[in-house]
XYZ file of C-alpha atoms in Angstrom:
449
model
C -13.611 -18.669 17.084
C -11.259 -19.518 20.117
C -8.794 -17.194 21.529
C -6.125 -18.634 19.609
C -7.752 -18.672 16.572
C -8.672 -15.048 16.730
C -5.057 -14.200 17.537
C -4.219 -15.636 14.280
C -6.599 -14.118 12.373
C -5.185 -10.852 13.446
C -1.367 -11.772 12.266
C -2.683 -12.821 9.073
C -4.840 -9.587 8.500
C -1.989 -7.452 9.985
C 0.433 -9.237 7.329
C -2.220 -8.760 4.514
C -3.102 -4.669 5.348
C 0.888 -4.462 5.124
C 1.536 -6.908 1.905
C -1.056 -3.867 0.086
C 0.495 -1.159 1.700
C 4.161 -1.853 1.051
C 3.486 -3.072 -2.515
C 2.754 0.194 -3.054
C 5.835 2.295 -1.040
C 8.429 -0.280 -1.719
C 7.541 -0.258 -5.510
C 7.692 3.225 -4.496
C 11.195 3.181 -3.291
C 12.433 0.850 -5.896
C 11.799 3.334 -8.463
C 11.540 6.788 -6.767
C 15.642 7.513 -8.110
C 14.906 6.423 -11.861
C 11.987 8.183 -11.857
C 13.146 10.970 -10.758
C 16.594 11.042 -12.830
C 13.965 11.477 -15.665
C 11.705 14.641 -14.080
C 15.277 16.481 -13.103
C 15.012 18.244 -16.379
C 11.531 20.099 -15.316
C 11.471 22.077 -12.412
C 11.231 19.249 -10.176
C 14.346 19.167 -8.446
C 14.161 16.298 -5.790
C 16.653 13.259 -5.290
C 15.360 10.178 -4.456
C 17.951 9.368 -2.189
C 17.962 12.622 -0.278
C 14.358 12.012 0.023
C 14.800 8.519 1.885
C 17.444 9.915 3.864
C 15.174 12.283 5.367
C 12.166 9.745 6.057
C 14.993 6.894 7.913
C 16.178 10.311 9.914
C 12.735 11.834 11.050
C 11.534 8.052 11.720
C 14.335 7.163 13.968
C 14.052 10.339 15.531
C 10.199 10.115 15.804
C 10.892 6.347 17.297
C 11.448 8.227 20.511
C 7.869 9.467 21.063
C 6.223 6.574 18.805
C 5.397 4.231 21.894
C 3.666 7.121 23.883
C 1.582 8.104 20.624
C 0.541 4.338 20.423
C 0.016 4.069 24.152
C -2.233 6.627 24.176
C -4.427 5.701 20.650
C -3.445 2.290 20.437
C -2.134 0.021 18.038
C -5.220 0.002 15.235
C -5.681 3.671 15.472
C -1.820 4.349 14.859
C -1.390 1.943 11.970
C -4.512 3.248 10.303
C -3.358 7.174 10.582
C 0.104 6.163 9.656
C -1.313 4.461 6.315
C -2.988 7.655 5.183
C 0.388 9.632 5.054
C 1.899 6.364 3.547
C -0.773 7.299 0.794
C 0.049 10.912 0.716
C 3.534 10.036 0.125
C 3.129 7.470 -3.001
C 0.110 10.619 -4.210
C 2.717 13.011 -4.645
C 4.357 11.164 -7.078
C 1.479 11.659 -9.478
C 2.367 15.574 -9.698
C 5.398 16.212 -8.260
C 6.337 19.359 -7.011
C 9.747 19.582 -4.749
C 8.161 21.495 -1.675
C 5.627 19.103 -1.273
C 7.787 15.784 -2.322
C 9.986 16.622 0.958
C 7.135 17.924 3.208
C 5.617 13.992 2.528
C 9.396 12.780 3.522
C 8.999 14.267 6.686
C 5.114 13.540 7.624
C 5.725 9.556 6.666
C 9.056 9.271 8.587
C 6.922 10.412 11.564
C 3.960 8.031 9.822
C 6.304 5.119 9.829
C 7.616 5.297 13.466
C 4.016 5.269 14.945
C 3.150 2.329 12.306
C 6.021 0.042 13.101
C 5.821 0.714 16.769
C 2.600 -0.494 16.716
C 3.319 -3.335 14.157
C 5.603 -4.881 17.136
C 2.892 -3.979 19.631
C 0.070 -5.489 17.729
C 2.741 -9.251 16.887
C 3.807 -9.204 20.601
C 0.014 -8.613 22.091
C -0.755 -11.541 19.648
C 1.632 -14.107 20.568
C 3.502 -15.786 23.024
C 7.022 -17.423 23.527
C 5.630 -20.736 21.492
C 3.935 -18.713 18.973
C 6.245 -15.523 18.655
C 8.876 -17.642 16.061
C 5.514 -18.644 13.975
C 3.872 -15.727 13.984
C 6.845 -13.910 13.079
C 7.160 -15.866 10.212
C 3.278 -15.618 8.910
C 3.710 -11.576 9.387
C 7.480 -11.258 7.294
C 6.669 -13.809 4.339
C 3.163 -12.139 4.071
C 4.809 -8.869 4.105
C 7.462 -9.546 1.257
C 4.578 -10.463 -1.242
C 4.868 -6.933 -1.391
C 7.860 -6.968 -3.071
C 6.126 -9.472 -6.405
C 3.287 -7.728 -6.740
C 4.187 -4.044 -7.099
C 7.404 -4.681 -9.199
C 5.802 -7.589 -11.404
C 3.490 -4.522 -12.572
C 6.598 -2.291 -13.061
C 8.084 -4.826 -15.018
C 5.609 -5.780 -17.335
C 4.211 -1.970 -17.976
C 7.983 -0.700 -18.498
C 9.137 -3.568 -20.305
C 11.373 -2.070 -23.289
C 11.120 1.489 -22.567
C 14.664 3.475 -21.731
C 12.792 6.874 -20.846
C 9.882 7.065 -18.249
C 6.945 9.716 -19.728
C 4.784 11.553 -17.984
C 1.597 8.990 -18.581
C 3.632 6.205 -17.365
C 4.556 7.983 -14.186
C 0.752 8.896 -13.672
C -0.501 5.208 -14.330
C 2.026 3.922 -11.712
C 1.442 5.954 -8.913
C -2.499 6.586 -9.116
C -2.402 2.408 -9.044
C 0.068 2.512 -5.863
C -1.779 5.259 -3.800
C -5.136 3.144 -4.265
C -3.192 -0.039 -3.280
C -2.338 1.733 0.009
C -5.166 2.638 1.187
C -6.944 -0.727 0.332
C -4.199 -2.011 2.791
C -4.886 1.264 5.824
C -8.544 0.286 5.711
C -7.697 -3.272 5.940
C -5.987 -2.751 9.492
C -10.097 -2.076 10.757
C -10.905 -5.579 10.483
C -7.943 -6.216 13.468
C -9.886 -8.095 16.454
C -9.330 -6.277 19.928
C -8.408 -8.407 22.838
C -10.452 -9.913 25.550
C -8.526 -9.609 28.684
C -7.554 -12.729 30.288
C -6.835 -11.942 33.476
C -9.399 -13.005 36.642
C -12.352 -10.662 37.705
C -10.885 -9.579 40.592
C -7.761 -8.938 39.545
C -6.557 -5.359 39.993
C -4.169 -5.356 36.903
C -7.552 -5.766 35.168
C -9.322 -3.464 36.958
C -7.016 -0.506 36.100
C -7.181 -1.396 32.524
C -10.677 -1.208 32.338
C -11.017 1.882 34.123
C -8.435 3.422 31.863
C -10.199 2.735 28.768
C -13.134 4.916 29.954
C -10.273 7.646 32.251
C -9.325 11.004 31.490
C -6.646 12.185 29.027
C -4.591 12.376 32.655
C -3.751 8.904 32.654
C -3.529 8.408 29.091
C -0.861 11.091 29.558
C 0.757 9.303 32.502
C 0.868 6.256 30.055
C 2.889 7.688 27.941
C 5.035 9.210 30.122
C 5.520 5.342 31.285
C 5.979 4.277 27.869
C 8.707 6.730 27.062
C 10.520 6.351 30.381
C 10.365 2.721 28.740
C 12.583 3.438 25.870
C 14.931 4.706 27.263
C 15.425 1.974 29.768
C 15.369 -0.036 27.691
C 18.009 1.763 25.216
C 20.996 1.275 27.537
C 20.421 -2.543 28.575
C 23.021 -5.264 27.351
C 20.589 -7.257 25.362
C 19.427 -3.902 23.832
C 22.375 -2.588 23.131
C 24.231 -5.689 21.287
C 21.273 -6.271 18.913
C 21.659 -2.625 18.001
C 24.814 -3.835 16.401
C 22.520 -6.318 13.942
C 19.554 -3.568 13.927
C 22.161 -0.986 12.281
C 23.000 -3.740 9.596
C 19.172 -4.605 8.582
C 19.428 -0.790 8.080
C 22.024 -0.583 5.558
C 20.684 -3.595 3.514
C 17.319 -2.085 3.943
C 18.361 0.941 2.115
C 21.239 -1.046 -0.452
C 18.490 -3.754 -1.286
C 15.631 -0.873 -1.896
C 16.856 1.790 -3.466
C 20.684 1.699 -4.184
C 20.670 -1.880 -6.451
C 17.488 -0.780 -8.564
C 18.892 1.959 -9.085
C 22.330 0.427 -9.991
C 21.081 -1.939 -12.645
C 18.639 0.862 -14.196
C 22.060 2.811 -15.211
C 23.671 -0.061 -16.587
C 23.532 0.628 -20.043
C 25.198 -2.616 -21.573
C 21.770 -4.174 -20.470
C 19.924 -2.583 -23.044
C 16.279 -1.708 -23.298
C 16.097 -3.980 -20.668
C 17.083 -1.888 -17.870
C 14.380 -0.084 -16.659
C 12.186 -2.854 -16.858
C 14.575 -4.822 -15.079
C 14.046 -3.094 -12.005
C 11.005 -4.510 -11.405
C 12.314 -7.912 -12.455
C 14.920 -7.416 -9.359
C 12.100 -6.446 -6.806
C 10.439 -9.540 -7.944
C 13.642 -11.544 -6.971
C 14.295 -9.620 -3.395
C 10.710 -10.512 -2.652
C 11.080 -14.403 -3.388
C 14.488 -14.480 -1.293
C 12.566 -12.392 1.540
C 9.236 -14.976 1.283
C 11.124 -18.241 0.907
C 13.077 -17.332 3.923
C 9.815 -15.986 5.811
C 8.513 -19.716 5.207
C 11.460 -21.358 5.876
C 12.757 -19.818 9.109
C 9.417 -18.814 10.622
C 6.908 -20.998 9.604
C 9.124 -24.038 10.245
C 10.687 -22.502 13.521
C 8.970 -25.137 15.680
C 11.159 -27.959 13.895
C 14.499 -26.341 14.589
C 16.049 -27.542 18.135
C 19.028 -25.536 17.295
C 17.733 -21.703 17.868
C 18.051 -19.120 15.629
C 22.235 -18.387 15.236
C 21.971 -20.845 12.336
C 19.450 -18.974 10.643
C 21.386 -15.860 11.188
C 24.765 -17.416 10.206
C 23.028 -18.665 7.036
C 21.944 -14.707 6.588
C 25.789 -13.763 6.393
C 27.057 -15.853 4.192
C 24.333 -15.625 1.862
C 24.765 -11.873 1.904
C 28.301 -11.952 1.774
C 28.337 -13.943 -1.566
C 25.960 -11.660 -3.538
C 28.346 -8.670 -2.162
C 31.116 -10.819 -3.980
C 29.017 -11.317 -6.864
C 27.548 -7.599 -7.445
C 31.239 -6.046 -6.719
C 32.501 -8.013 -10.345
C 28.903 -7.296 -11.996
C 27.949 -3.988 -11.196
C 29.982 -0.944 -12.210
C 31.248 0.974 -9.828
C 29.951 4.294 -10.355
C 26.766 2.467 -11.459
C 25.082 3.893 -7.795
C 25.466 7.702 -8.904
C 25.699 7.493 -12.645
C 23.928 10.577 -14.226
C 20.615 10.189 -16.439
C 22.335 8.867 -19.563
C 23.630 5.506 -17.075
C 27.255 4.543 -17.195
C 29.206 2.260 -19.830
C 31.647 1.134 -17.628
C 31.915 -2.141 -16.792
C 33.523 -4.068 -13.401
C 35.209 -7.335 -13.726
C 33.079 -9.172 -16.040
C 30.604 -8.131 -18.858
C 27.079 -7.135 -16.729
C 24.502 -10.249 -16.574
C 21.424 -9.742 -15.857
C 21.188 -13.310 -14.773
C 23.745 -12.711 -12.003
C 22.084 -9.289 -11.894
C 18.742 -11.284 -10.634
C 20.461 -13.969 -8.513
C 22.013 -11.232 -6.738
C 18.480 -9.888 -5.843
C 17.188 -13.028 -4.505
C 20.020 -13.730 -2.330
C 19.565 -10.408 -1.224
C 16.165 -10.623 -0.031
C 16.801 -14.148 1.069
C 19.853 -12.892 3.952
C 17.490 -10.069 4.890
C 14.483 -12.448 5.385
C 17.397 -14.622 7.618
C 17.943 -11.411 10.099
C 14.661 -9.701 10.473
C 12.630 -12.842 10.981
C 15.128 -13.768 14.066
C 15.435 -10.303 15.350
C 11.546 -9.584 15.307
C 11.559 -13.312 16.853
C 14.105 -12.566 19.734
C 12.968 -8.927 20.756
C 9.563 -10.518 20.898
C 10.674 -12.939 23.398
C 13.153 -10.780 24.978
C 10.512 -8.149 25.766
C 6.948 -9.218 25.476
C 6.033 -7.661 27.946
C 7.793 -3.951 27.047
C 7.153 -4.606 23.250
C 6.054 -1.127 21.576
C 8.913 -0.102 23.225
C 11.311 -2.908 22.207
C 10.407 -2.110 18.866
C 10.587 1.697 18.870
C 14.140 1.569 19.509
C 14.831 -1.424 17.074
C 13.392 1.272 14.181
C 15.011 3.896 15.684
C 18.020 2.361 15.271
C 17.379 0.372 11.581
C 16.213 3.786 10.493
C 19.028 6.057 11.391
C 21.314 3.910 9.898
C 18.925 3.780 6.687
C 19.120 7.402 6.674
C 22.926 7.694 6.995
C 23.402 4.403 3.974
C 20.633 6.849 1.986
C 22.811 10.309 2.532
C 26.140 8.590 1.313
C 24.919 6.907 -1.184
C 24.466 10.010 -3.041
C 27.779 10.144 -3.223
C 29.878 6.834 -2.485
C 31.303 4.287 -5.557
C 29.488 0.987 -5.129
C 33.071 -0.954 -3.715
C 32.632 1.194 -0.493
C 28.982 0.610 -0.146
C 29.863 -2.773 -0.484
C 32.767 -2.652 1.957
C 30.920 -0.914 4.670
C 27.833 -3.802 4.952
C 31.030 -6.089 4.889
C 32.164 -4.951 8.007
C 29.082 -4.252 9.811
C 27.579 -7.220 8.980
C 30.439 -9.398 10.231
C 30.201 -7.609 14.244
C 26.159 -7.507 14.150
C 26.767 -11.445 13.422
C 28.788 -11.892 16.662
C 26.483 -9.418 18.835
C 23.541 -11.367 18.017
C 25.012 -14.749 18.821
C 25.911 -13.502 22.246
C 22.307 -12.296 23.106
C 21.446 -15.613 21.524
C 23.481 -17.745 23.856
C 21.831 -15.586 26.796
C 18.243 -16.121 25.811
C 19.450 -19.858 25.426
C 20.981 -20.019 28.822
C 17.743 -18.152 30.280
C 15.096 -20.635 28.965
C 17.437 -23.569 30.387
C 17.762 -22.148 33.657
C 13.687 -22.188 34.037
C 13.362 -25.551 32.486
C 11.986 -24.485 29.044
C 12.814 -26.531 25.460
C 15.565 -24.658 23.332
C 13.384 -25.078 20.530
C 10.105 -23.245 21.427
C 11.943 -20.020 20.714
């Protein structure tokens, strides 16, 4: 297999290993808040939401030591540690207890730092400015199968049921933890790198005498690696796409916890509703694919960068905002076991309930694909660290959208994505026009980003 092909191979196989594993913590996530709601009258006393909030806040924390942890193990290593805790997390589920549902909070934010850190590290050492839009593509639409998968199973096994038992919980979540680890031991089959650099060169040299060095200069790569970060933090680039980073945050967290959640306390949809939730994790994952495809895959075709494909993310968010502020009640987000009976602006539709999904997942596809695209050509050759602070910053503002939501009526939920949506539009057409201007002053084709 040539060099190219092999690089390939590895995107596809690092896209499968996280389709398994996210079918199972997304499915996870999407459900973690009903089911839940339904063990608060034992003496488990957890909250879904408080739960997430503390995995986005240890993970962007832990996002400042991530690149030194995969500098030092490397990229395979990390992802395949990280996947066991991933496991551990969806396990707990299966007997829940409330010490050890928020002691697995904490060990996956850490987990999840160290895995997507290395996620970046593993795309970027795999690509290359003509590849990177491609690539990015293959890894996000093979990704969001997750999204089908898991909640296609949640929808048919809960279809008509308005109370989650015990037997139902256990079936779910012994299915998810084995789906997770088929996807952690799929990261082994990941294809190491031959160096490309001449014999003599010294660059090489050092690398191959570090392989087989002492923990000293594993420790003084880290060091580098952390120095890195926060270089990198406080550049211009770096700090504009921060701006977009922080919104892919708070639709991360609306999109994966808050709207299941919403349309499983909608009572006026009948014995529909918890089943439902699956049905709308289905949707989010055909938006998210369709716009992998579209605005990855097809990259190579576009002449006109990626500000269209980040404009089109906007708008397309902005309308299902529109459309879930007259569907959704208001108080639908924290509505109490027995669901709400209000209703918004029109009667709830679960039709408009489900287009609203796929649009979601469609305007999210639209952002990350271009921002994993443009921090791998910003930084190729700094990427763990690139991406540590791009999760750093997603995550804190995941963790911040999962603490309010505990407590804020949809409209301001709403409101809030609004308005940072609408600046981290502008910030990344600026670093845009830069990259644009850069590739044009060396001579390079527009397009091949």
């Amino acid at each position: 297999m040539s060099q190219e092909g092999k690089k390939l191979f590895n995107i596809i196989i690092l896209g499968v290993s996280f389709m398994f594993m996210f079918t199972a913590f997304q499915s996870c996530g999407n459900i973690a808040q009903t089911v839940i709601t339904n063990l608060n009258n034992t003496d488990f006393h957890g909250s879904g939401y408080t739960s997430m909030s503390i995995i986005y806040g240890v993970l962007s924390a832990s996002n400042l030591i991530s690149p030194s942890l995969v500098a030092i193990v490397g990229p395979q290593f990390s992802m395949v540690v990280s996947g066991v805790f991933y496991s551990l997390y969806i396990a707990v589920f299966i007997q829940p207890a409330t010490w050890a549902f928020y002691t697995a909070s904490v060990l996956i934010g850490i987990a999840a730092a160290v895995l997507w850190t290395a996620q970046g590290n593993c795309l970027t050492e795999n690509s290359d400015e003509n590849t990177i839009g491609r690539n990015s593509g293959i890894f996000w639409a093979l990704l969001q199968f997750s999204l089908i998968f898991g909640n296609l199973y949640i929808y048919l096994a809960w279809q008509g049921k308005t109370h989650i038992s015990e037997s139902d919980r256990r079936t779910v979540f012994i299915a998810l933890t084995v789906i997770s680890l088929v996807g952690t031991v799929l990261f082994f089959l990941i294809r190491k790198q031959e160096d490309t650099k001449a014999p003599g060169d010294d660059d090489s040299t050092n690398e191959i005498l570090g392989e087989s060095s002492s923990a000293r200069n594993k420790m003084m790569k880290a060091v580098a690696a952390f120095k890195k970060s926060i270089t990198l933090s406080f550049t211009k680039e770096m700090l504009l796409l921060s701006v977009t980073t922080a919104y892919t945050g708070l639709v991360l967290t609306f999109f994966s916890g808050v709207y299941g959640t919403c349309i499983g306390a909608v009572n006026r949809f009948g014995s529909e509703e918890k089943s439902l939730i699956g049905l709308s994790g289905i949707f989010i994952g055909v938006g998210e694919i369709l716009g992998g495809g579209i605005f990855g895959l097809l990259s190579k075709k576009s002449r006109s960068g990626r500000n269209p494909v980040v404009m089109l993310g906007i708008l397309v968010h902005y309308i299902a905002f529109y459309l879930i502020f007259f569907n959704m009640p208001n108080d639908a987000p924290i509505a109490p076991m027995e669901g709400t009976d209000q209703v918004a602006y029109m009667v709830p539709s679960k039709e408009v309930a489900m287009l609203c999904s796929f649009l979601l997942g469609l305007g999210d596809s639209c952002f990350n694909t271009q921002l994993l695209s443009i921090l791998g050509f910003l930084y190729s050759e700094d990427s763990a660290p690139a991406f540590a602070i791009f999760k750093f910053v997603q995550s804190i503002c995941a963790a911040v959208a999962y603490f309010y939501s505990n407590y804020f009526l949809l409209q301001w939920q709403l409101l809030i994505m609004v308005l940072v949506g609408f600046f981290g539009t502008i910030t990344f057409f600026i670093v845009e026009w830069g990259a644009a201007a850069a590739l044009a002053a060396r001579g390079s084709d527009y397009s091949s980003i």
